[in-house]
XYZ file of C-alpha atoms in Angstrom:
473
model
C 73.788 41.886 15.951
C 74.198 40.349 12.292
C 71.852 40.723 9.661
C 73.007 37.976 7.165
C 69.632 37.105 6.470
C 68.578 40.842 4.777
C 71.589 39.502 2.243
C 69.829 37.025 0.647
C 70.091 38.424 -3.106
C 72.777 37.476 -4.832
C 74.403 40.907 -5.617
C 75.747 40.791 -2.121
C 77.963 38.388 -2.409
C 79.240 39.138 -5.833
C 79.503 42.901 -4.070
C 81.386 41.563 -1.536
C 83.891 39.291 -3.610
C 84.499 41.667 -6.099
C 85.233 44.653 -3.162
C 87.815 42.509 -1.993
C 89.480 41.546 -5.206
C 90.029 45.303 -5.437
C 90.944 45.867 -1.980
C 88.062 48.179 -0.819
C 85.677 47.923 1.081
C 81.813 48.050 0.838
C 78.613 47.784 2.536
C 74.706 48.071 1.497
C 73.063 51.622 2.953
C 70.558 53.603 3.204
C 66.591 52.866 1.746
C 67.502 48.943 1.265
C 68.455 48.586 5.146
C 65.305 51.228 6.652
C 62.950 48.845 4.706
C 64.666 45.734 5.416
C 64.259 46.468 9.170
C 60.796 48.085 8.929
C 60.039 44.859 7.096
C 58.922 46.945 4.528
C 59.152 45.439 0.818
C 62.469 46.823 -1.113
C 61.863 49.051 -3.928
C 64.163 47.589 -6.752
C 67.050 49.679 -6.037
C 69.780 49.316 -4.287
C 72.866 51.663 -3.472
C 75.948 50.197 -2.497
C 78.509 52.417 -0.588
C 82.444 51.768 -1.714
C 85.049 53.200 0.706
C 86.967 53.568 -2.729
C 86.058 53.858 -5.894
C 82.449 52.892 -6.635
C 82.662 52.910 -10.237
C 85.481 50.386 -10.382
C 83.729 48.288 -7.962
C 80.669 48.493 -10.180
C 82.720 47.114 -13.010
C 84.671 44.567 -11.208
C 81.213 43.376 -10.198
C 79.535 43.187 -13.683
C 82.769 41.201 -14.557
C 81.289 38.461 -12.088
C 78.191 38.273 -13.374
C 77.768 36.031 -16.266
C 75.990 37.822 -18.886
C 78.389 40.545 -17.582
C 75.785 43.216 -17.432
C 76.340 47.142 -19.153
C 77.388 49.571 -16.410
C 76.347 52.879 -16.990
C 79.149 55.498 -15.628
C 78.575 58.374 -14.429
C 81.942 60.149 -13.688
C 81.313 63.812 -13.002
C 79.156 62.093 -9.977
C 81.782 58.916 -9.381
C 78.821 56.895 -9.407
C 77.468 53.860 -11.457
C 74.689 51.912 -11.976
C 73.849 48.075 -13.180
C 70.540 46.028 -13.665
C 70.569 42.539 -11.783
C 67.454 40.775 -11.872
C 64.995 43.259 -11.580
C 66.808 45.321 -9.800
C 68.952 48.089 -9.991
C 72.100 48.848 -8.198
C 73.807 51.919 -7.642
C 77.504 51.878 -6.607
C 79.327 55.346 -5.570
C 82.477 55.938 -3.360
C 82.565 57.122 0.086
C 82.601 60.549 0.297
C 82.412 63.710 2.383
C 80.747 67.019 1.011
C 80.852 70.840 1.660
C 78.244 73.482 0.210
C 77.951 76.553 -1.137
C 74.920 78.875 0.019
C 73.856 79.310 -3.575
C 73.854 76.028 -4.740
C 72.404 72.329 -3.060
C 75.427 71.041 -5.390
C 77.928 70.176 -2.964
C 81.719 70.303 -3.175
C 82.762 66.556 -2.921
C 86.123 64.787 -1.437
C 86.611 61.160 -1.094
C 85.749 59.880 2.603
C 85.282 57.159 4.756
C 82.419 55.384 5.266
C 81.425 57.701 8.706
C 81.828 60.578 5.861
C 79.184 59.274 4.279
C 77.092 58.668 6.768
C 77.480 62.016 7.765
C 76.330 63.649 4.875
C 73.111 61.406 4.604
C 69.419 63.351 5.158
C 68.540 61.414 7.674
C 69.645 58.863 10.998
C 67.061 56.281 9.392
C 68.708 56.661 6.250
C 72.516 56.847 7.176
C 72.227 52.347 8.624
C 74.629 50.581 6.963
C 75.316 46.694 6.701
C 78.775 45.570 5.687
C 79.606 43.413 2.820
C 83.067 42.976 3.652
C 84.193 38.812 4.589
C 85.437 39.898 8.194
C 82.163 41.622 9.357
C 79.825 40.190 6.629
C 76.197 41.285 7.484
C 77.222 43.732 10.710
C 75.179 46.829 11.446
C 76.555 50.122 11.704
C 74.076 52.686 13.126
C 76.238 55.757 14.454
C 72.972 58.162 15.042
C 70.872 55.210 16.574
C 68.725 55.024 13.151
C 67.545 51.695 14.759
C 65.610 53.548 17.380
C 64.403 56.023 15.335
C 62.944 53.657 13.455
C 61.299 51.830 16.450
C 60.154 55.429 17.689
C 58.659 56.217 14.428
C 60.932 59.465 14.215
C 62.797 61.468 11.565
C 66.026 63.165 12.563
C 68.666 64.327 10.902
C 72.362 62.974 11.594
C 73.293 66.539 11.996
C 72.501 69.661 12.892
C 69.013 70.050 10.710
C 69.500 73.968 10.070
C 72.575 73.148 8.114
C 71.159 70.171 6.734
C 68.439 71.539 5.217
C 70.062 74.881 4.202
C 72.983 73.106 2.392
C 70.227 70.886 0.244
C 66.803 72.522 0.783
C 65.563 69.493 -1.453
C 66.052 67.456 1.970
C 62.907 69.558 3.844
C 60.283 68.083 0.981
C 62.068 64.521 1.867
C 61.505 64.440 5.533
C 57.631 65.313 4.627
C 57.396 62.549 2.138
C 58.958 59.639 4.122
C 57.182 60.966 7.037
C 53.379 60.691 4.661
C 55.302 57.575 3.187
C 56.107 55.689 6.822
C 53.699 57.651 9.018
C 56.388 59.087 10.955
C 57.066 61.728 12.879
C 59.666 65.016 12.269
C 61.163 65.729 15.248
C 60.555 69.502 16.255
C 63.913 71.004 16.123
C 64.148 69.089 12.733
C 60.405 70.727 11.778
C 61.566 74.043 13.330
C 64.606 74.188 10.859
C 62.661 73.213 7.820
C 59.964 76.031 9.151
C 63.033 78.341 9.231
C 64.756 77.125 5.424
C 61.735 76.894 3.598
C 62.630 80.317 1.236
C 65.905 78.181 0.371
C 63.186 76.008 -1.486
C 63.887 78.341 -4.090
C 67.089 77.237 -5.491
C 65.193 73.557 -6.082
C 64.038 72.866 -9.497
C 60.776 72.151 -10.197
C 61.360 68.562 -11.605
C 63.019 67.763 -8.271
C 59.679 69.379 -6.319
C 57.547 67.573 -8.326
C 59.325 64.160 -7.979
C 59.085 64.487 -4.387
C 55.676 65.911 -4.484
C 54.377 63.412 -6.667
C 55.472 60.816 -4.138
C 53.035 62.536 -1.786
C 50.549 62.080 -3.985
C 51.052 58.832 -4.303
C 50.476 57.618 -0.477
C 46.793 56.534 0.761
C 46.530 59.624 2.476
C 48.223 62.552 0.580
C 46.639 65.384 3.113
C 49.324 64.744 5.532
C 51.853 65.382 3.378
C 50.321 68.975 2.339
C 49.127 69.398 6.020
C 52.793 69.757 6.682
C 53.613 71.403 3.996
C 51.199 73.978 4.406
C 52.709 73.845 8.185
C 56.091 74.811 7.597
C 55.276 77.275 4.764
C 56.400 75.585 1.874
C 53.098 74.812 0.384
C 52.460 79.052 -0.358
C 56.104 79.043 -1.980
C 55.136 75.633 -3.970
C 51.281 76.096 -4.535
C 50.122 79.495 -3.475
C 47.170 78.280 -5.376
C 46.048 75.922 -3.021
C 46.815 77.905 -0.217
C 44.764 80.836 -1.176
C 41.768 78.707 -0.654
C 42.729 78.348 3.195
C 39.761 80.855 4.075
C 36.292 81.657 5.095
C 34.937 84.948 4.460
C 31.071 86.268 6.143
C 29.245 88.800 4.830
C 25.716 89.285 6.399
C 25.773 86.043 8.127
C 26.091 83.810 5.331
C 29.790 81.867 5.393
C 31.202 79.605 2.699
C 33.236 76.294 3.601
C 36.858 76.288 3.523
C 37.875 74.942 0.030
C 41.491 74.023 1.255
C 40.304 71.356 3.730
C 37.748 70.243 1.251
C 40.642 69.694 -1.102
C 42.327 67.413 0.680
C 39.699 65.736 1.759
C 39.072 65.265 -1.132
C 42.207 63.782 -2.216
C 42.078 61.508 0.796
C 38.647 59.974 -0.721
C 39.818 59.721 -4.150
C 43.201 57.565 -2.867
C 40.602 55.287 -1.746
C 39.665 54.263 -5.514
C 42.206 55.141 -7.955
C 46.009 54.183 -7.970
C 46.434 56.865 -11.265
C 48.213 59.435 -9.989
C 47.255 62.181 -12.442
C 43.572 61.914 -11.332
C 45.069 62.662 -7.907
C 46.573 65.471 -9.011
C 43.443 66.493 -10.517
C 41.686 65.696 -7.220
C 44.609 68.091 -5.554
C 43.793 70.936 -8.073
C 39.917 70.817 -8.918
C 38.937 74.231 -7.001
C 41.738 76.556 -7.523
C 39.872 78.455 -9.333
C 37.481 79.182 -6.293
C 40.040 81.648 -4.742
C 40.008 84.260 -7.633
C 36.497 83.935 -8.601
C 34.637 84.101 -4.840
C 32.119 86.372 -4.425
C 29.298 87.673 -2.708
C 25.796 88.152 -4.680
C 22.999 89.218 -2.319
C 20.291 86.930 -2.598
C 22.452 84.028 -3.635
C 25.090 84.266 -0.792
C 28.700 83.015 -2.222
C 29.508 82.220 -5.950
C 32.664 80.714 -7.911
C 31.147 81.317 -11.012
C 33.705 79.926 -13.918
C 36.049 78.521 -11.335
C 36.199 75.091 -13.820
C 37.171 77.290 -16.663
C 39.752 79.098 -14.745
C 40.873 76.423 -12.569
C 41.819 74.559 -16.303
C 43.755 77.749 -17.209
C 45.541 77.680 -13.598
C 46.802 74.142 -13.739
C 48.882 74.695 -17.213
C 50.287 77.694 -15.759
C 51.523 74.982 -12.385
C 52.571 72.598 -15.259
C 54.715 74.862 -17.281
C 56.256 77.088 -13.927
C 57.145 73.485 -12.373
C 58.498 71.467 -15.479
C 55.578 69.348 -15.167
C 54.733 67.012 -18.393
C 53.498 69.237 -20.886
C 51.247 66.744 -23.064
C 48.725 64.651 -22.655
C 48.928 64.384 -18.685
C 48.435 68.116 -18.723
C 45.025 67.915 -21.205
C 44.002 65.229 -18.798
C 44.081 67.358 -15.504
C 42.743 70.467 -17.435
C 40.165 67.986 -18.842
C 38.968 66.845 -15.246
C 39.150 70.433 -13.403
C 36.841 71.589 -16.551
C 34.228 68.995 -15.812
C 34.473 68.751 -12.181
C 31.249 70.081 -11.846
C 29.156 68.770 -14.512
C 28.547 65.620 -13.223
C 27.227 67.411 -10.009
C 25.187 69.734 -10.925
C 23.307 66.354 -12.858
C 23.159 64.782 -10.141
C 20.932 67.763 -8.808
C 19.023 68.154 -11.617
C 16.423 65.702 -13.675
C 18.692 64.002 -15.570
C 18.204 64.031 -18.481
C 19.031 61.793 -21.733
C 20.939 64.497 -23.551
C 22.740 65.848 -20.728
C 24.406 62.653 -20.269
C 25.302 62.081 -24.123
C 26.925 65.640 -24.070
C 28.696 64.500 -20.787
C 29.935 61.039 -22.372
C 30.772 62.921 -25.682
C 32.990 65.512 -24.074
C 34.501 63.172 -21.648
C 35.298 60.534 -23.693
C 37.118 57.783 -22.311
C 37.950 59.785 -19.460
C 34.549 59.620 -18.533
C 34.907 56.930 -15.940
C 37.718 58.845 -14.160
C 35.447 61.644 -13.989
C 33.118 59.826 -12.316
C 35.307 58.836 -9.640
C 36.899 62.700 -8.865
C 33.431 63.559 -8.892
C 31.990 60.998 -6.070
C 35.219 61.497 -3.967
C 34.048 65.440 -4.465
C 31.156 64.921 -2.251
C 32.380 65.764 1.821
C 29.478 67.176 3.512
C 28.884 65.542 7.346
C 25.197 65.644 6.749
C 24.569 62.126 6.976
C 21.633 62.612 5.462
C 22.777 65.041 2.158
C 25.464 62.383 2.393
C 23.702 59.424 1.047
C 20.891 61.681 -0.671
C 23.774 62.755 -3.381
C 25.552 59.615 -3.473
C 22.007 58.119 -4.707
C 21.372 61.119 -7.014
C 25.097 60.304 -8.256
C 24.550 56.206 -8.544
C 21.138 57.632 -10.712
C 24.053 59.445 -13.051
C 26.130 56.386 -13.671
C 23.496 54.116 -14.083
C 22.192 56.742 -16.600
C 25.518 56.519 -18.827
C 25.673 53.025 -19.062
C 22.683 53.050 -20.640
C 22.653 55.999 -22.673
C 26.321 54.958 -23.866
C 24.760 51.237 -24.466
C 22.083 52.505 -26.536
C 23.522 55.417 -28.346
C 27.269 55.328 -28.337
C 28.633 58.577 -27.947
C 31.578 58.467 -26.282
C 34.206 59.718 -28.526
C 32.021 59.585 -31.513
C 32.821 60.838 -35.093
C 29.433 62.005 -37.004
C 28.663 59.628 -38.813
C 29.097 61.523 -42.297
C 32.277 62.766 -42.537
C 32.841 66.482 -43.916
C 34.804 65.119 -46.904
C 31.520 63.230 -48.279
C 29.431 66.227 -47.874
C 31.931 68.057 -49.868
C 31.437 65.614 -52.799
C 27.929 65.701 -52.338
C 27.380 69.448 -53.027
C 30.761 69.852 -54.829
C 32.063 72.341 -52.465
C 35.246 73.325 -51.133
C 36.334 73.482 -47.312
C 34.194 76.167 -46.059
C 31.927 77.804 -43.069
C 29.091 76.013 -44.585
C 30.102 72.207 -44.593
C 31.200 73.089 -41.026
C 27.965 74.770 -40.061
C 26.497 70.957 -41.164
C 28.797 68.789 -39.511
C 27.739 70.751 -36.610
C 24.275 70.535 -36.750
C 24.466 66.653 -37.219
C 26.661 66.560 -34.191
C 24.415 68.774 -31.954
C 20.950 66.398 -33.337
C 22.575 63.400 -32.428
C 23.579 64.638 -28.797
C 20.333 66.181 -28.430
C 18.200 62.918 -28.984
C 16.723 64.062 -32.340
C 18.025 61.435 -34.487
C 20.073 57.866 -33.584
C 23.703 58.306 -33.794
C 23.144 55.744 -37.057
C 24.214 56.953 -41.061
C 20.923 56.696 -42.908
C 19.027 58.730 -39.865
C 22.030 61.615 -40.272
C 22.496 61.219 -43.833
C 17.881 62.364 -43.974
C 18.813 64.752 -41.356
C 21.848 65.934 -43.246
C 19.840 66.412 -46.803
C 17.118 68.754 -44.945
C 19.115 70.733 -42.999
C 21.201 71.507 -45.942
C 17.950 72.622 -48.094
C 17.028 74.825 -45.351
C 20.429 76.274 -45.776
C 19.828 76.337 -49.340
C 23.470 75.382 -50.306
C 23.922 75.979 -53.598
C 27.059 74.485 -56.095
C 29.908 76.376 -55.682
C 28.845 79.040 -52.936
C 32.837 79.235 -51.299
């Protein structure tokens, strides 16, 4: 069967015209020709397979294309790369590959294009169309990918204990395109990941968490982890998260297992957000339950600080996985902080200044808060069920007006510390902060408008209370 028509861009036949001014041959592989055929739409990459030299061929090419494009080389790999209309291509040789037990960096020889297939993760991966004038747009599927694909299954070309013991990085790949596609791992492929997993260990955590974060990017995330925590990868990755897989009872009274709830969850929050960092907040809001459960007679089960804690336990993930250390961190600390507060509002009267000190400490993240929050309610009780989605509607409605009215969120007092210096002639000190303060905590607490002339009255008789004299630092 041909499959001219999946060559309609234009780099294919520059591909194939500049492969046979050199002599080679090539052909288009891999994620272009699974998506292609799952009518899928193509991520803008493409990897082009030379049974040659695929840096030369990435040259020759660029030489074809008018504005004769920069190739960046990458020889300790023999592979190169060029942008062509929104897309970029990948060229590398054919090429066979041997490992060694410590290392998922394999020993590489030229090959021929069955090489290559060889060594590919998986039979859905390894399809191949060729580029080359005699057989222009011909299939070749030596591990019937094409039924694999039809079947919904992942399989490995070869046998999937070696597989995934030379590159352990290929067990977290067949659970991501099978969250990704909705597929299937076949059992002796899921048995052999089952039996790898420790070999998970010679993975950096960059490459984990690019694969992870792919997870987390599906619409339902929880069947990723569900097979992670299935073939024991998730304790070696996030023994965090498993820890909450339990229920404890102690004199009847049971508490509801958080690692279910989680990605549950997760699953809701998919449903409303695209950002993937408030997923990963989602993902890692309770950890902290684990270490702080306990048992209080007369109050049954308690997490007590589990926010606070929970905060502490996600920069710990961050910094053992090579996660971004800046403000992507502060944001998931931020939202595993306040997962509760919203809440426990919601349960409460609510009140005007509880929701100024919630918009003042959320700031602009208050929104996103919001959202973690809502997806955060899971109980079956139809009933409970709409009673705190109400309570929580009663919250929102409650900060847009608050934040209409009084403008807190991410507010500066409105006298700064620098003019009460000049006012009382004083130096940095305890004192001037001690004011600031107080100004701050009025305003949040409804006793004056966040508005100068109201502070500045405020600000004059809280200072001769204080009696603040000249020069007291």
């Amino acid at each position: 069967m041909n499959y001219n028509a999946a060559l309609s861009h234009p780099i294919f036949k520059l591909v194939s015209q500049a492969a046979q001014e050199l002599g080679i041959e090539s052909y288009v592989i891999g994620g272009f020709v699974r998506d292609y055929l799952l009518e899928r739409d193509f991520k803008k990459d493409i990897d082009i397979v030379a049974v040659g030299s695929g840096i030369d061929l990435a040259l020759k090419v660029a030489e074809l294309i008018p504005h004769h494009p920069k190739v960046q080389v990458f020889k300790n790999y023999g592979t190169a790369m060029l942008r062509f209309e929104d897309t970029d291509i990948e060229f590398v040789g054919a090429r066979k590959e041997s490992y060694q037990f410590e290392s998922r960096n394999p020993v590489v020889e030229n090959g021929s294009l069955t090489d290559d297939q060889n060594r590919r993760d998986f039979t859905i991966n390894a399809l191949a169309i060729s580029l080359n004038s005699a057989t222009y747009g011909e299939l070749l599927d030596p591990f019937n990918g094409v039924k694999d694909l039809k079947e919904k299954y992942l399989k490995t070309p070869l046998d999937p204990d070696i597989t995934y013991s030379d590159d352990p990085l290929r067990m977290l790949r067949a659970i991501r395109f099978a969250s990704q596609l909705g597929f299937e791992i076949e059992k002796e492929s899921f048995a052999a990941i089952s039996k790898n997993k420790d070999r998970i260990g010679i993975i950096s955590g960059e490459r984990i968490v690019e694969e992870l974060h792919k997870i987390v990017e599906t619409n339902q995330p929880s069947i990723g982890f569900l097979l992670l925590y299935k073939t024991g990868l998730l304790d070696l990755i996030f023994p965090e998260l498993t820890a909450l897989n339990q229920v404890e009872e102690i004199e009847g009274q049971t508490h509801k297992n958080n690692f279910y709830h989680t990605l549950e969850v997760v699953d809701n929050i998919c449903k409303h957000t695209d950002d993937v960092w408030l997923r990963w907040a989602a993902l890692f809001h309770d950890i902290g339950k684990a270490p702080t459960k306990r048992f209080v007679k007369k109050q049954g089960w308690t997490f007590h600080g589990h926010e606070f804690l929970g905060g502490k336990m996600v920069k710990k993930i961050f910094e053992r996985l090579h996660m971004p250390l800046n403000h992507k961190l502060k944001f998931v600390q931020k939202m595993v902080v306040m997962s509760s507060r919203p809440i426990v509002l919601s349960q409460d009267e609510v009140t005007d200044s509880a929701v100024r000190r919630l918009v003042f400490d959320a700031g602009e993240d208050v929104d996103a808060l919001m959202t973690l929050c809502a997806a955060d309610i899971t109980t079956k009780n139809l009933q409970k069920f709409k009673k705190y989605h109400h309570n929580f509607e009663v919250v929102k409605q409650k900060i847009i007006e608050v934040e209409a009215r009084d403008h807190v969120r991410n507010f500066q007092p409105p006298i700064s510390g620098e003019e009460i210096m000049r006012l009382y002639n004083l130096g940095p000190c305890r004192e001037i902060g001690q004011l600031k303060e107080s100004i701050k905590q009025a305003i949040l607490d409804g006793e004056i408008a966040n508005d100068y002339d109201e502070a500045y009255a405020y600000m004059l008789n809280k200072a001769e209370k204080m009696k603040l004299k000249i020069n007291v630092c």
